XYZ file of C-alpha atoms in Angstrom:
223
model
C 24.786 -33.550 -49.911
C 25.241 -33.004 -45.952
C 22.029 -33.727 -43.975
C 22.526 -30.437 -42.373
C 22.519 -28.396 -45.610
C 19.279 -26.830 -46.485
C 17.758 -27.808 -42.872
C 15.605 -24.720 -41.600
C 17.400 -22.372 -38.961
C 15.894 -22.610 -35.606
C 13.446 -19.608 -34.996
C 14.570 -17.668 -31.581
C 11.888 -17.775 -29.112
C 12.594 -14.597 -27.090
C 13.502 -11.381 -28.522
C 17.326 -11.101 -29.689
C 19.848 -9.407 -27.168
C 19.649 -6.324 -29.525
C 16.132 -5.584 -27.924
C 16.814 -7.310 -24.460
C 19.879 -5.212 -23.411
C 18.378 -2.154 -23.765
C 14.844 -3.315 -22.719
C 16.916 -4.084 -19.395
C 19.005 -0.969 -18.974
C 15.786 1.237 -19.934
C 13.603 -0.768 -17.409
C 16.065 -0.253 -14.517
C 16.491 3.251 -15.318
C 12.797 3.997 -15.125
C 12.253 1.796 -12.057
C 14.931 3.402 -9.870
C 14.594 6.837 -11.133
C 13.005 9.085 -8.256
C 9.512 9.987 -9.142
C 5.726 9.805 -8.084
C 5.693 6.112 -7.800
C 8.555 6.143 -5.235
C 7.251 8.828 -3.473
C 4.052 7.190 -3.197
C 5.957 4.083 -1.265
C 7.909 6.365 1.022
C 4.617 8.225 1.869
C 2.694 4.938 2.807
C 5.778 3.664 4.897
C 5.856 6.823 6.538
C 2.209 6.600 7.477
C 2.082 2.848 8.120
C 5.398 1.999 8.883
C 7.514 -0.835 7.492
C 5.116 -3.616 7.152
C 2.304 -1.327 5.807
C 5.065 0.144 3.103
C 5.427 -3.462 1.908
C 1.895 -3.881 1.749
C 1.373 -0.773 -0.229
C 4.209 -1.733 -2.527
C 2.547 -5.670 -3.062
C -0.759 -3.677 -3.693
C 1.054 -1.682 -6.475
C 2.269 -4.796 -7.817
C -0.805 -6.559 -8.098
C -2.708 -3.335 -9.680
C -0.098 -3.037 -12.159
C -0.715 -6.414 -13.543
C -4.221 -4.606 -14.920
C -2.310 -2.400 -17.126
C 0.129 -5.130 -18.528
C -2.771 -7.123 -19.167
C -4.514 -4.207 -20.801
C -1.609 -3.335 -22.820
C -1.203 -6.775 -24.235
C -4.861 -6.896 -25.005
C -4.355 -3.251 -26.895
C -7.038 -2.014 -24.565
C -4.742 0.769 -23.216
C -5.253 2.704 -26.571
C -8.872 3.402 -25.465
C -7.296 6.101 -23.665
C -5.722 7.604 -26.311
C -8.506 7.522 -28.980
C -11.127 8.463 -25.976
C -9.414 11.456 -23.746
C -12.252 12.325 -22.110
C -12.098 8.599 -20.519
C -8.427 9.435 -19.474
C -9.611 12.583 -17.872
C -12.364 11.010 -15.989
C -10.158 8.047 -14.554
C -7.010 10.658 -13.807
C -9.181 13.036 -12.107
C -10.567 9.865 -9.918
C -7.486 8.979 -9.159
C -5.953 12.450 -8.120
C -8.970 12.836 -5.978
C -8.381 9.353 -4.181
C -4.786 10.187 -3.617
C -5.770 13.484 -1.919
C -8.588 11.768 0.176
C -5.874 9.708 1.205
C -3.443 12.053 2.294
C -5.924 13.797 4.159
C -6.743 10.739 6.256
C -3.265 10.052 6.906
C -2.846 13.724 8.301
C -6.034 13.320 10.500
C -5.226 9.915 11.709
C -4.178 9.413 15.382
C -0.759 7.519 15.181
C -1.109 6.513 18.772
C -4.116 4.547 18.553
C -2.551 2.468 15.741
C 0.744 1.847 17.856
C -1.694 1.029 20.974
C -3.807 -1.433 19.453
C -2.392 -4.427 17.375
C -5.618 -5.285 15.420
C -5.698 -1.631 14.421
C -2.130 -1.849 13.078
C -3.129 -5.072 11.017
C -6.077 -3.140 9.748
C -4.037 -0.285 8.386
C -1.830 -2.576 6.817
C -4.667 -4.369 5.004
C -5.791 -1.149 4.040
C -2.719 0.291 2.670
C -2.760 -2.794 0.419
C -6.285 -2.122 -1.112
C -5.618 1.689 -1.284
C -2.374 1.122 -3.112
C -3.862 -1.298 -5.603
C -6.743 1.015 -6.349
C -4.311 4.247 -6.689
C -2.494 2.103 -9.285
C -5.567 0.921 -11.269
C -7.002 4.844 -11.296
C -3.703 5.927 -12.633
C -4.001 6.103 -16.567
C -0.503 7.192 -17.043
C 0.581 3.929 -16.269
C -1.525 2.626 -19.134
C 0.000 5.001 -21.200
C 3.557 4.193 -20.074
C 3.327 0.436 -21.131
C 1.923 0.860 -24.519
C 4.423 3.615 -25.324
C 7.237 1.741 -23.860
C 6.740 -2.001 -24.426
C 6.331 -1.570 -28.172
C 9.939 -0.583 -28.401
C 11.298 -4.198 -27.434
C 8.859 -6.494 -29.005
C 10.829 -8.471 -31.783
C 8.411 -9.409 -34.705
C 11.027 -11.834 -35.884
C 10.806 -13.792 -32.500
C 8.978 -17.071 -32.116
C 6.620 -15.873 -29.353
C 3.434 -14.046 -30.695
C 3.691 -10.519 -29.739
C 0.877 -10.491 -27.173
C 2.866 -13.125 -25.387
C 6.040 -10.534 -25.584
C 4.159 -7.785 -24.220
C 2.813 -10.177 -21.205
C 6.399 -11.143 -20.498
C 8.055 -7.939 -20.829
C 5.327 -6.032 -18.968
C 5.813 -8.588 -15.846
C 9.370 -8.071 -16.035
C 8.962 -3.970 -15.878
C 6.387 -4.602 -12.924
C 8.947 -6.956 -10.601
C 11.789 -4.026 -11.507
C 9.424 -1.572 -10.428
C 8.241 -3.478 -7.330
C 12.061 -4.046 -6.217
C 12.668 -0.216 -6.374
C 9.544 0.066 -3.982
C 11.019 -2.643 -1.631
C 14.207 -0.565 -1.365
C 12.342 2.754 -0.782
C 10.593 1.044 1.771
C 13.641 -0.484 3.701
C 15.511 2.941 3.519
C 12.504 4.939 4.628
C 11.925 2.177 7.487
C 15.560 2.941 8.680
C 14.601 6.534 9.448
C 11.420 5.558 10.956
C 13.204 3.246 13.308
C 15.232 6.095 14.719
C 12.025 8.266 15.103
C 10.116 5.482 16.781
C 10.196 6.668 20.402
C 9.182 10.034 19.702
C 5.217 10.294 19.719
C 5.882 13.910 18.336
C 8.051 12.383 15.282
C 5.858 10.132 14.516
C 3.226 12.893 13.942
C 5.609 14.889 12.146
C 6.080 11.744 9.806
C 2.315 11.456 9.107
C 2.095 15.022 8.351
C 4.813 14.765 5.821
C 3.130 11.359 4.436
C -0.080 12.611 3.866
C 1.446 15.774 2.500
C 3.280 13.731 -0.134
C 0.216 11.816 -0.881
C -1.573 14.893 -1.590
C 1.010 16.706 -3.428
C 1.021 13.366 -5.886
C -2.864 13.963 -6.510
C -2.562 17.447 -6.973
C 0.317 16.735 -9.557
C -1.868 14.106 -11.134
C -4.779 16.264 -11.600
C -2.748 19.254 -13.027
C -0.537 16.820 -15.517
C -2.254 16.602 -19.016
C -0.426 13.325 -19.837
């Protein structure tokens, strides 16, 4: 009898391509589909410039890891079983977005352009605000617990929790890549408008209005 006969078949560590290919396509589709997430990044770029937009995208990226970990541990299901908690967090997130938009509209762009230390403070604030906006959006938590289980392979060598963590991290990076594209695209438009103080005020009004609109939309959306 050959020594290879009867040998156990090596178990695949990662999910099979039957899971990974649809996962990759669906992830890219969701990441680059125009929606509230990209609009938020555009709004922050209009309000704070290219560097502020990048800091906002980074803040969203870091905040998203909380939802990835929560989905991995099964904690995100809490919002399904306790709808009151979902409403509370969603309302806080909506109010925060509206408040951010209001502050963007009433901010004096000329002051930020004149003082470098205020520009740095604005960018750091964009990071913190964006991270908090992402954390306070329970719809992100529901997205992960609805999306990731479709691509988890029970036959893979990796435990289910590890697959959740890896797939969630990949989704986060895909969404962040779309945010970076949005920042770069918006900053090209801002570059042409930079010399006009009046246009700077208009872009702030547009950015602030987008943020407030996203807050209203979040407040009125049930799930």
